mmCIF file of C-alpha atoms in Angstrom:
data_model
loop_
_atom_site.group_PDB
_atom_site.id
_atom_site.type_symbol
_atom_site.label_atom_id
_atom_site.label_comp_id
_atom_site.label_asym_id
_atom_site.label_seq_id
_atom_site.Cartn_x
_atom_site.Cartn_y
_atom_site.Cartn_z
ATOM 1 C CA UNK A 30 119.185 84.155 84.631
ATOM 2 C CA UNK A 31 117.472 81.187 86.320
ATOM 3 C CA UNK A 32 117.640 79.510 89.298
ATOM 4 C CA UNK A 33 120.182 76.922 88.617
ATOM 5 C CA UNK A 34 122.526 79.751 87.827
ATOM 6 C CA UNK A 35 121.459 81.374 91.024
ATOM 7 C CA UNK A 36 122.242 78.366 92.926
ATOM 8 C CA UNK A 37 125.324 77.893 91.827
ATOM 9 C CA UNK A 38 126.175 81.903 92.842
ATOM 10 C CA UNK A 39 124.696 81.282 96.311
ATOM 11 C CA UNK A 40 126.813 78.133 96.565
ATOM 12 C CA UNK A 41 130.318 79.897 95.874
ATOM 13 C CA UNK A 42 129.039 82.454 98.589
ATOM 14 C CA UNK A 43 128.251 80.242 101.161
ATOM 15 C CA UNK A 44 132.410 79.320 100.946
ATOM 16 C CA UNK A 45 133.142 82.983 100.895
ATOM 17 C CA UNK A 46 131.302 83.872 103.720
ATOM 18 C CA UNK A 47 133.061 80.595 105.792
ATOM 19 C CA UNK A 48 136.266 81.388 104.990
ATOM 20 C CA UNK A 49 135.821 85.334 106.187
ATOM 21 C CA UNK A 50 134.499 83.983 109.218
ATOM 22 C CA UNK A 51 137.513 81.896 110.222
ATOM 23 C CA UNK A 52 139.532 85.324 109.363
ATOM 24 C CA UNK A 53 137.719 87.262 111.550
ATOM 25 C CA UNK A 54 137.357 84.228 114.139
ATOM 26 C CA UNK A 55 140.960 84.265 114.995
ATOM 27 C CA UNK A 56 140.771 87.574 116.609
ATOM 28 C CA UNK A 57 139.017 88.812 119.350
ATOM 29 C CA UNK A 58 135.683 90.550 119.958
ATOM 30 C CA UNK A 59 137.744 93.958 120.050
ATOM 31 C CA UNK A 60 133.929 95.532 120.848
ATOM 32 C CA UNK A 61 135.578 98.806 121.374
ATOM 33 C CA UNK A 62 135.793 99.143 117.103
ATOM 34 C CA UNK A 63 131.733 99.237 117.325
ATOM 35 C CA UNK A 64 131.462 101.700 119.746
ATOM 36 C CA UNK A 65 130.937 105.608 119.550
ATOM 37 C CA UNK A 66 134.562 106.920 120.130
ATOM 38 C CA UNK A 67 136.763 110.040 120.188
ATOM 39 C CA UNK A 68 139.623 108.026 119.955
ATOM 40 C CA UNK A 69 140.162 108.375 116.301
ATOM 41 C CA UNK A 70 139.716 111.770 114.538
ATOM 42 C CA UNK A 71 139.005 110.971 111.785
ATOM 43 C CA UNK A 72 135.769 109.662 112.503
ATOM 44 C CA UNK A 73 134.065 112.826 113.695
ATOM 45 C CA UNK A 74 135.096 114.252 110.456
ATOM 46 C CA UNK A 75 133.635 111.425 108.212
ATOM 47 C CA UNK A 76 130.498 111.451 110.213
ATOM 48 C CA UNK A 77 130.984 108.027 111.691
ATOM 49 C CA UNK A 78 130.943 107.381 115.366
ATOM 50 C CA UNK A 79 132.635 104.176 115.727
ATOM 51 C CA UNK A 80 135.864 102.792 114.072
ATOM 52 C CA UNK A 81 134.271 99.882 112.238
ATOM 53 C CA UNK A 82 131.102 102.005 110.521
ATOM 54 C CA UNK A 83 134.277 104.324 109.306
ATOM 55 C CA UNK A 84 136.399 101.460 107.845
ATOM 56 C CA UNK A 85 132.886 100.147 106.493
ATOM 57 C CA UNK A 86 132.237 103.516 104.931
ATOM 58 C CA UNK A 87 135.763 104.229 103.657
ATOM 59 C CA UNK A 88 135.987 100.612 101.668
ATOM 60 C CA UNK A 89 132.583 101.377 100.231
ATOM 61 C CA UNK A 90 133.186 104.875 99.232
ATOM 62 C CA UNK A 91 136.566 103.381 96.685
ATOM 63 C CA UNK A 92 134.082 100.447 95.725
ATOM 64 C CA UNK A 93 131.583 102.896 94.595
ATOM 65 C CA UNK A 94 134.391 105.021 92.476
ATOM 66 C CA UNK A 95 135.055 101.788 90.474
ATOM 67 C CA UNK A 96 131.154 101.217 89.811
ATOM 68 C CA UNK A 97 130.513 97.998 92.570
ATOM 69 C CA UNK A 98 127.383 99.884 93.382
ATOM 70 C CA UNK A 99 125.946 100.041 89.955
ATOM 71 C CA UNK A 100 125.829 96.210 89.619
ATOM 72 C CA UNK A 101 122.239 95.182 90.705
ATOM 73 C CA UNK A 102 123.426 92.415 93.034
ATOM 74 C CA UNK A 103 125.976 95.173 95.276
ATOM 75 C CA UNK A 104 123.906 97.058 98.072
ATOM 76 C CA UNK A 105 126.351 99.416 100.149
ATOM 77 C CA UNK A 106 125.519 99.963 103.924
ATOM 78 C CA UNK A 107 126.720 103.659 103.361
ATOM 79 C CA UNK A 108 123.627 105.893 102.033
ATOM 80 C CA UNK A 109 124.035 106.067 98.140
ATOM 81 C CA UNK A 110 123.903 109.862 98.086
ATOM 82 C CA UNK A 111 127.278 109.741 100.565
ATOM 83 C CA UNK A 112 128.534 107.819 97.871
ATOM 84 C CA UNK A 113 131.377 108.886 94.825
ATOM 85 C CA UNK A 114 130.396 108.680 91.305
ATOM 86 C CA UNK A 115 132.368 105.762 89.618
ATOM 87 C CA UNK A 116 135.481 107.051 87.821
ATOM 88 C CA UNK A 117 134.697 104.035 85.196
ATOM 89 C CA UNK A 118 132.112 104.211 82.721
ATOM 90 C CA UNK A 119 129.193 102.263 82.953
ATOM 91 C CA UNK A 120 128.275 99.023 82.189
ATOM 92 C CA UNK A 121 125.077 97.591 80.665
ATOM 93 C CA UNK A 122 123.584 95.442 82.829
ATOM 94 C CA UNK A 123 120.176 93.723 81.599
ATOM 95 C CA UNK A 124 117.529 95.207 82.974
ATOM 96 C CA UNK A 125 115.868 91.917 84.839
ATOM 97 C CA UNK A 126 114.467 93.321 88.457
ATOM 98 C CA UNK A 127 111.402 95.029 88.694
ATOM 99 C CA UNK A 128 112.481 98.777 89.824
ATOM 100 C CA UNK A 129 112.499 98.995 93.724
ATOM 101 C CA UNK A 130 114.705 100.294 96.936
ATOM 102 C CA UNK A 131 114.826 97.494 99.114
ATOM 103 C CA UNK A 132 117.899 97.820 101.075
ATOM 104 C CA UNK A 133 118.062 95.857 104.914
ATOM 105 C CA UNK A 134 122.048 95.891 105.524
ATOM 106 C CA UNK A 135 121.009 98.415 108.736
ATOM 107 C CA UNK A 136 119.312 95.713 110.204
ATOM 108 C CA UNK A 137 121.765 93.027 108.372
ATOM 109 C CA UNK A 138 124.691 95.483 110.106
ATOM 110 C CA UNK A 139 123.019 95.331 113.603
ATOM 111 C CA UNK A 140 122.335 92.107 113.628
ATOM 112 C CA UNK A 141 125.895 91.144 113.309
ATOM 113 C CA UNK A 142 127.393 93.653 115.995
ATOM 114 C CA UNK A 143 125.220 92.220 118.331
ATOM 115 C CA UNK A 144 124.798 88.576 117.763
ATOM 116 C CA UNK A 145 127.170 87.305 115.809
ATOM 117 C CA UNK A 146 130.746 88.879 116.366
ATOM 118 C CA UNK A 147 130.492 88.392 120.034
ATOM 119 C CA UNK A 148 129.638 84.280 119.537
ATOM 120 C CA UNK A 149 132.121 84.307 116.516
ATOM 121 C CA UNK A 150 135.379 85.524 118.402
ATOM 122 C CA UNK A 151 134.657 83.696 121.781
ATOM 123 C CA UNK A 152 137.620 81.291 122.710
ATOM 124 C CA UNK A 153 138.387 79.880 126.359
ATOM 125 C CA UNK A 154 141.169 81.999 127.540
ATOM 126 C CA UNK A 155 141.041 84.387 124.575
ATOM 127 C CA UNK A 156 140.823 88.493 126.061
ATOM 128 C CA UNK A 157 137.918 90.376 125.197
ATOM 129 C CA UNK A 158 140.436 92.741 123.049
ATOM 130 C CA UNK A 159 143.943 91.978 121.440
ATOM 131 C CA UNK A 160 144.135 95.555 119.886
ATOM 132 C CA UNK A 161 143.635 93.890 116.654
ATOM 133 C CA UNK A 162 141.507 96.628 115.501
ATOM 134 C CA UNK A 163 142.245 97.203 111.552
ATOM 135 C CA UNK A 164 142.535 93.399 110.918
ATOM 136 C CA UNK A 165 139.426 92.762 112.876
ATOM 137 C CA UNK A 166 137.160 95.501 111.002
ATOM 138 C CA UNK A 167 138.708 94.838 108.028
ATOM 139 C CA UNK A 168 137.093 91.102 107.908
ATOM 140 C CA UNK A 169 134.380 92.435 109.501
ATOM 141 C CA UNK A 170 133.351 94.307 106.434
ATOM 142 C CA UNK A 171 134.514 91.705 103.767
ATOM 143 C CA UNK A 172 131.831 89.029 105.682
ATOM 144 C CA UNK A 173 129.163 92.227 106.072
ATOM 145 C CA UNK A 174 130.053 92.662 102.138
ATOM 146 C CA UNK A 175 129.351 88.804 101.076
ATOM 147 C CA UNK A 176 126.715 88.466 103.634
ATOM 148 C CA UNK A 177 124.329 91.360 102.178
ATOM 149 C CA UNK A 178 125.079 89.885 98.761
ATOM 150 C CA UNK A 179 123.425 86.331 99.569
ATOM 151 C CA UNK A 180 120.776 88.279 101.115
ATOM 152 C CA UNK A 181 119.957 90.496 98.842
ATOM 153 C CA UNK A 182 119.939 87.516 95.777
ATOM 154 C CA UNK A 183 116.987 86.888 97.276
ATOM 155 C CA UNK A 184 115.227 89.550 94.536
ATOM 156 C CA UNK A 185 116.512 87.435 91.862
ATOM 157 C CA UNK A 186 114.949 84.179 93.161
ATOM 158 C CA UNK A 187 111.702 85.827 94.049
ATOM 159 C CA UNK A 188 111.695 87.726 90.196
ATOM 160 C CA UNK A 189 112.105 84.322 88.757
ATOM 161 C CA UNK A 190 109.421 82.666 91.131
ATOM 162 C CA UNK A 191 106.612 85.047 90.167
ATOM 163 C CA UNK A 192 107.617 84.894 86.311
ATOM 164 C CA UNK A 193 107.103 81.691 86.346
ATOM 165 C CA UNK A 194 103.375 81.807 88.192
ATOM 166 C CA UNK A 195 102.156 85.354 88.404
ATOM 167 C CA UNK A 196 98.897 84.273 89.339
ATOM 168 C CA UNK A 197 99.950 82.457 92.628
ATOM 169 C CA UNK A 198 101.461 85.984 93.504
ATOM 170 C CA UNK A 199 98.822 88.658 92.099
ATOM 171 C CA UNK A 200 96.429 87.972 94.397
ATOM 172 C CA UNK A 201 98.275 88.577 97.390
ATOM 173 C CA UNK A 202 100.238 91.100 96.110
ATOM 174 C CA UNK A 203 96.681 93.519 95.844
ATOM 175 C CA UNK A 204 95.860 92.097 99.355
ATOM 176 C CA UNK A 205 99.350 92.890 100.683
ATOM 177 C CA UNK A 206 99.172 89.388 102.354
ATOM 178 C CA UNK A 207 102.926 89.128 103.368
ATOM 179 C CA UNK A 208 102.177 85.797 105.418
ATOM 180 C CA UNK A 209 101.050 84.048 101.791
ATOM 181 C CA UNK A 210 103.640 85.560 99.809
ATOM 182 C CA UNK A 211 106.289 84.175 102.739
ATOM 183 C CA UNK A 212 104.720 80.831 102.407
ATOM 184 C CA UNK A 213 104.870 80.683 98.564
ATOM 185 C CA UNK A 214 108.628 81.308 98.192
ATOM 186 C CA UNK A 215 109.658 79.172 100.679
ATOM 187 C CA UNK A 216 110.396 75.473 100.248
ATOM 188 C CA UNK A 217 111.611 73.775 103.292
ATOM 189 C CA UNK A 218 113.021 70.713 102.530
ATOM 190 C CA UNK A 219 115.725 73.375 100.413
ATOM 191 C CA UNK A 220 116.568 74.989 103.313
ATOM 192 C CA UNK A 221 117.300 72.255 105.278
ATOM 193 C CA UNK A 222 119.603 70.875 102.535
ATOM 194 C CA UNK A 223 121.085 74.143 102.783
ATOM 195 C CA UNK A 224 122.078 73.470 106.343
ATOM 196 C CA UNK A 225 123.415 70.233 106.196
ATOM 197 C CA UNK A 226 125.550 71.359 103.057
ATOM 198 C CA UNK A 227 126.604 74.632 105.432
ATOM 199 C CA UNK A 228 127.634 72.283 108.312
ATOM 200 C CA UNK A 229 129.255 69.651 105.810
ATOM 201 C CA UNK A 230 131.406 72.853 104.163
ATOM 202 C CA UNK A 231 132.807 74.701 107.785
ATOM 203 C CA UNK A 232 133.819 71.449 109.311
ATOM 204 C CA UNK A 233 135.538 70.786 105.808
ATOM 205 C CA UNK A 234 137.283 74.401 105.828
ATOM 206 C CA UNK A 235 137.848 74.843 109.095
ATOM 207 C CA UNK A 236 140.232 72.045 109.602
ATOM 208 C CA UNK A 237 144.416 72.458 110.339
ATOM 209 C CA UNK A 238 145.486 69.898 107.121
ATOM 210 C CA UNK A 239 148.848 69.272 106.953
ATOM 211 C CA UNK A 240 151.128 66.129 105.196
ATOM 212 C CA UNK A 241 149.706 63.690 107.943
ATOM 213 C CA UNK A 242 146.117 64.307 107.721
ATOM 214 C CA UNK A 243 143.562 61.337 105.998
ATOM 215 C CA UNK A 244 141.021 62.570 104.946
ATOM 216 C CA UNK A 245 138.411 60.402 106.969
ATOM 217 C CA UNK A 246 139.766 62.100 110.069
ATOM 218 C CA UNK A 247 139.334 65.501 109.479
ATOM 219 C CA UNK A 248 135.962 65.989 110.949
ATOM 220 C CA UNK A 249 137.532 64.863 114.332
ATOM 221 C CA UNK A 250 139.970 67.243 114.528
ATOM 222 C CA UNK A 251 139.762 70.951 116.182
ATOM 223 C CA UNK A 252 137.601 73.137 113.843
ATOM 224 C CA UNK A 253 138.911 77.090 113.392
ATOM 225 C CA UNK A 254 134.809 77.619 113.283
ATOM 226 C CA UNK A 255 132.345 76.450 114.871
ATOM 227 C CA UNK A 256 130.333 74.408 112.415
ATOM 228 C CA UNK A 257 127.014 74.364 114.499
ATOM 229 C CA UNK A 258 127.061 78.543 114.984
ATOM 230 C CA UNK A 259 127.676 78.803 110.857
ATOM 231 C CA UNK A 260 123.953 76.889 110.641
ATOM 232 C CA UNK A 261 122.584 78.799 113.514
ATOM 233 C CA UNK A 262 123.557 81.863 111.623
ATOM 234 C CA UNK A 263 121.676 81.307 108.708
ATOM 235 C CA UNK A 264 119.086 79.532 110.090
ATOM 236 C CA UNK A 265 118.116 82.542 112.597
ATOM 237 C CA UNK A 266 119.141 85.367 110.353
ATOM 238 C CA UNK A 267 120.641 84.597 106.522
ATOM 239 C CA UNK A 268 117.471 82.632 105.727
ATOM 240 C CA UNK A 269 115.149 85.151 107.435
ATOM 241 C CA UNK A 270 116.417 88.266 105.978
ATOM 242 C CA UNK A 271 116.788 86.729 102.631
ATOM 243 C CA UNK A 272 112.827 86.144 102.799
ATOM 244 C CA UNK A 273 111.773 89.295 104.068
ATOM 245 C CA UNK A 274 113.859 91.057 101.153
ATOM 246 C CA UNK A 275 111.908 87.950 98.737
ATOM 247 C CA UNK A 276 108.330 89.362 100.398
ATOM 248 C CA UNK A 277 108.955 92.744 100.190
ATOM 249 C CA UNK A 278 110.068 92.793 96.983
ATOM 250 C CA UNK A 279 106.830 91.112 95.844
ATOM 251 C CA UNK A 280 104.804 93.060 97.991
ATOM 252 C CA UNK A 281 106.142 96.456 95.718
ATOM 253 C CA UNK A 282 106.101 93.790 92.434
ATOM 254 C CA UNK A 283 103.247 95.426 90.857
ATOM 255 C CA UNK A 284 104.031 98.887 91.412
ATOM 256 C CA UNK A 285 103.625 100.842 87.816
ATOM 257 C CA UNK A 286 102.027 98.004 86.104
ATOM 258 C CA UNK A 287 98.701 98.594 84.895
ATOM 259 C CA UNK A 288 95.654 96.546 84.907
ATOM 260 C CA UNK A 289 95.889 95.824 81.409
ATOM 261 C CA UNK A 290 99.521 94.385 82.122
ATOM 262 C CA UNK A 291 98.421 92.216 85.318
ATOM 263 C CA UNK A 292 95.998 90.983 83.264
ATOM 264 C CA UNK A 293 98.703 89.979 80.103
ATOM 265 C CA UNK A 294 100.716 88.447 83.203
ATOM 266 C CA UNK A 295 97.769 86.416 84.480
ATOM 267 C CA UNK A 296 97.760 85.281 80.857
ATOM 268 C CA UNK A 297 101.211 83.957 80.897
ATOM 269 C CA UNK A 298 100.597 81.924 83.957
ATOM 270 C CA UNK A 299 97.829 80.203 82.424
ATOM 271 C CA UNK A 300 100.243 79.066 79.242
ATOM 272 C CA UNK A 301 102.477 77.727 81.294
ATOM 273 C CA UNK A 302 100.025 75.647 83.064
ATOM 274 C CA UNK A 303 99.415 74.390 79.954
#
């Protein structure tokens, strides 16, 4: 693992979370699927009060049963003790995180009821509901799925940046200094690229191509998605997220290491200042 591989798996996610979002963007808000309901019985009995969190739990309860939850880059929004055992045996995945239980899809979850499926679906002369409901949860837990991915990839980028120079990290590790730790891991001038690739991408994908088009016109024509909310969305919240999982994962980075081990990692650092 290394960050050019990571890259690469962040890159293929940033076109799977665009083309979700023109899925789900051709429906309507539908808010009633987010809202605590009696209209559906089996919700009650699943102990979920609104028709999305049920499809959400009921996709990640037959992921779990064929082991998505055992890969370290899968975190399910559905507690892991709700969860199935897999019916497949295990895989052996290196062991390359340092042990932890960050998890932040809750506030990844709320975040997109709130503030992004309402922005998402708006369209002049569109109703609030077109009693899409299963199609519109459906893609609403496919982008949930890829989005909590990318975010939690952040452990892998921040594992690789303090391998590389534990001693920048130590230090404020010990002094839980999140503010440091934020500003070590993140490189702005990446980010922005980011954005500009993110706005390049949904004005690419969200064009109607047909046997006419050239392709110098296509960024005139009428986008499915909105190519400026796609950067706002990451900007405000993907990026955000992905560095509060980065710090917090730090922040518990030395947990179980002894002194005697801090000091073999300060070690390292030093060799490959070299």
């Amino acid at each position: 693992m290394d960050l050019g591989t990571i890259r690469r798996i962040l890159m293929r996610l940033e076109d799977t979370v665009i083309f979700l979002m023109i899925e789900r963007a051709q429906f309507s808000h539908n808010p009633v699927i987010y809202e605590s309901t009696n209209t559906f019985a089996e919700l009650e009995k699943d102990r979920e009060s609104s028709f999305m969190g049920w499809m959400l739990r009921q996709t990640e309860i037959t992921h779990a049963k064929v082991r998505r939850y055992e890969s370290p880059d899968e975190y399910p929004f559905t507690p892991r003790s709700d969860l199935p055992a897999a019916i497949l045996p295990p895989l052996d995945y290196p062991k390359f995180l340092h042990p932890n239980k960050i998890n932040i899809n809750d506030e990844l979850k709320e975040i997109y009821i709130k503030n992004i499926v309402p922005v998402l679906t708006k369209r002049d002369g569109r109703p609030l509901d077109d009693s899409n409901y299963g199609s519109s949860a459906t893609r609403d837990v496919e982008i949930l799925q890829a989005v909590s991915r990318r975010i939690h990839y952040g452990k892998f980028v921040a594992e690789l940046k303090f391998r590389d120079h534990p001693s920048d990290f130590i230090t404020h590790i010990r002094d839980k200094n999140s503010e440091e730790l934020a500003k070590l891991i993140t490189i702005a001038k990446v980010e922005e690229a980011l954005l500009q690739r993110l706005e390049k991408k949904a004005l690419a994908y969200g064009q109607d191509v047909d046997e006419s088009s050239q392709l110098n016109d296509l960024q005139k024509g009428k986008c499915k998605l909105d190519a400026a909310f796609v950067v706002s969305m990451y900007r405000d919240y993907v990026i955000p997220l992905t560095r509060k999982v980065e710090v917090e994962y730090l922040l518990n980075r030395l947990e179980g290491i002894s002194g005697t081990d801090i000091n073999g990692l300060l070690k390292i650092n030093k060799e490959n200042q070299k």
